[in-house]
PDB file of C-alpha atoms in Angstrom:
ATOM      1  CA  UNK A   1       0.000   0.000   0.000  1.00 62.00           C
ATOM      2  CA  UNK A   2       1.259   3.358  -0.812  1.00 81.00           C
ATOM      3  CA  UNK A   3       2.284   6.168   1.731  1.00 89.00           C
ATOM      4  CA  UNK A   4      -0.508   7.151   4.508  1.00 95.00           C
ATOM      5  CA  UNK A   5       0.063  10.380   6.484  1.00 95.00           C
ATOM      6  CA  UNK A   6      -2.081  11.323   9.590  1.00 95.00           C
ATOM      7  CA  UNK A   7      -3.155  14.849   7.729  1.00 96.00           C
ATOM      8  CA  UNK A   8      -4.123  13.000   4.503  1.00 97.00           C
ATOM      9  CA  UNK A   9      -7.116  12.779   3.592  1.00 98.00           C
ATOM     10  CA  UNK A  10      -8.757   9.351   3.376  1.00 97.00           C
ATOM     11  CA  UNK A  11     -11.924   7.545   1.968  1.00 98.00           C
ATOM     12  CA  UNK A  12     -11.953   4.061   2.987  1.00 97.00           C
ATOM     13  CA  UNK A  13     -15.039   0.723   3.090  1.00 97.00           C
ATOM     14  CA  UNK A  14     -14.883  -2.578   3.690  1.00 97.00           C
ATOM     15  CA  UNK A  15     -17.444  -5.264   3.237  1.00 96.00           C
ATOM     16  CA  UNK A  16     -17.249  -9.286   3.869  1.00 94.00           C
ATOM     17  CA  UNK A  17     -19.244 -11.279   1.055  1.00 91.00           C
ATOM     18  CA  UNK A  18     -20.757  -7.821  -0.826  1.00 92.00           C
ATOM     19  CA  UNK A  19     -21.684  -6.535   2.112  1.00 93.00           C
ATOM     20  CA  UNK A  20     -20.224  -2.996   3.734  1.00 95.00           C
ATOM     21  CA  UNK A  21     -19.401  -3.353   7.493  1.00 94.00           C
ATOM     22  CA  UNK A  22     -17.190  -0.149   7.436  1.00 96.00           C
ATOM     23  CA  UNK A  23     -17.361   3.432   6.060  1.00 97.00           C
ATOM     24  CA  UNK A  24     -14.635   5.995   7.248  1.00 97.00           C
ATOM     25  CA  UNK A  25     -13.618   9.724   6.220  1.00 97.00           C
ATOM     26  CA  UNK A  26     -11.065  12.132   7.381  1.00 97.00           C
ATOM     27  CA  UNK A  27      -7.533  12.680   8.282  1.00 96.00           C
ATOM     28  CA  UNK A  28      -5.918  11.438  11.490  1.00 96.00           C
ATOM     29  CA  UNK A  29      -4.754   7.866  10.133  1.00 96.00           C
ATOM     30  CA  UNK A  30      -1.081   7.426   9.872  1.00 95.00           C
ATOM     31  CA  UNK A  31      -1.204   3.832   8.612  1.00 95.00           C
ATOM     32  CA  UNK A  32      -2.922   0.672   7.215  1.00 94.00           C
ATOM     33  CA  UNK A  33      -2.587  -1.253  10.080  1.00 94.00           C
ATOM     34  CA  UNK A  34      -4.504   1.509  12.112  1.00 95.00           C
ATOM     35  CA  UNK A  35      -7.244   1.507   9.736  1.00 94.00           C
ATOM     36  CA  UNK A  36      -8.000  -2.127   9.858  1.00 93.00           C
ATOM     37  CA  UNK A  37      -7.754  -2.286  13.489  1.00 94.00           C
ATOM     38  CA  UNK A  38     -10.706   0.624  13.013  1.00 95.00           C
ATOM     39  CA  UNK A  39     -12.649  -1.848  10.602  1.00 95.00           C
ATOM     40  CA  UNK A  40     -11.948  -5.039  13.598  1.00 93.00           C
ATOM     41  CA  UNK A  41     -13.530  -2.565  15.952  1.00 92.00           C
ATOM     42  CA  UNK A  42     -16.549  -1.369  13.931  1.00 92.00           C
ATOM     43  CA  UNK A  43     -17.066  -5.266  12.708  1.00 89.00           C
ATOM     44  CA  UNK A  44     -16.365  -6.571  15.902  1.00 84.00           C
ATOM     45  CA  UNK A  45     -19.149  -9.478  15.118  1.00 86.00           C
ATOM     46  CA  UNK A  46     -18.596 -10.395  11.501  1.00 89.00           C
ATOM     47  CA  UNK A  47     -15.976 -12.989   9.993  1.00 92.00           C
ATOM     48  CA  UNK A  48     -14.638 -13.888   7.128  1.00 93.00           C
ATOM     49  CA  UNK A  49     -12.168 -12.803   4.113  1.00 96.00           C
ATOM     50  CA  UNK A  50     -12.742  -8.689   4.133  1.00 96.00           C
ATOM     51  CA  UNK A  51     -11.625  -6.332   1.790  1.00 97.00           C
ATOM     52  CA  UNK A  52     -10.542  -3.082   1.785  1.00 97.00           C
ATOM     53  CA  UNK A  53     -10.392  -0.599  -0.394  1.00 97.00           C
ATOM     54  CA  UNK A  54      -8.282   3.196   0.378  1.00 97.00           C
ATOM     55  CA  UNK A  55      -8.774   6.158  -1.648  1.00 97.00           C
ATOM     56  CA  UNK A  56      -5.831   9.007  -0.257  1.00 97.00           C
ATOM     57  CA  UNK A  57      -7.355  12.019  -2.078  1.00 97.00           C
ATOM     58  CA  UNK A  58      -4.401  13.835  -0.360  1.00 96.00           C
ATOM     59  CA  UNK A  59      -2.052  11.884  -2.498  1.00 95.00           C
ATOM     60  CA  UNK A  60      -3.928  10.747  -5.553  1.00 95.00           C
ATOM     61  CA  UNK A  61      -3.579   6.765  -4.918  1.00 96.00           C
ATOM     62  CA  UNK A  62      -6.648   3.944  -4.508  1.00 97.00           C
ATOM     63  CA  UNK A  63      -6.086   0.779  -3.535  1.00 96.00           C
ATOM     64  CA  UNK A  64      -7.861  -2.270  -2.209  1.00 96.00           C
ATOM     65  CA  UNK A  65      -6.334  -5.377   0.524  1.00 96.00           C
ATOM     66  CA  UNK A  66      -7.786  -8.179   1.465  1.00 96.00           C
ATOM     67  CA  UNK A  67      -7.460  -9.486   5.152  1.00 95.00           C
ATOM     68  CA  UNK A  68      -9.143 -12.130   7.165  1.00 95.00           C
ATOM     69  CA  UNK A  69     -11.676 -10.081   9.719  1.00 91.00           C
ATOM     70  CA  UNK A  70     -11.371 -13.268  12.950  1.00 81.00           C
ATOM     71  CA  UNK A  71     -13.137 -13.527  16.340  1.00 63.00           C
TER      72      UNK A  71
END
């Protein structure tokens, strides 16, 4: 994943099988790692292969990860 800097500006979802379970935008998130702890938090009950996808309009980059969202 590209460069993430707390004052960029970021669009981010995530769903599990087509389905959204997290929505964020703002600044204030330095890294990927910090944003998908946000989605384990906001999906706290759901499981499964997730995926992620990052716009940094601050930047000009969009990208999507997948990672497995566990109990």
């Amino acid at each position: 994943m590209a460069t993430i800097s707390a004052t960029d500006i970021l669009f981010a979802s995530a769903s599990i099988m087509g389905r959204q379970v997290f929505e964020y935008s703002g600044d204030g998130i330095s890294s990927l790692a910090q944003l998908i702890n946000r989605v384990r938090g906001a999906a706290s009950g759901c499981r499964g292969m997730a995926t992620i996808t990052v716009r940094n309009a601050s930047r000009g980059w969009s990208q999507s990860r997948d990672f497995y969202l566990g109990a």
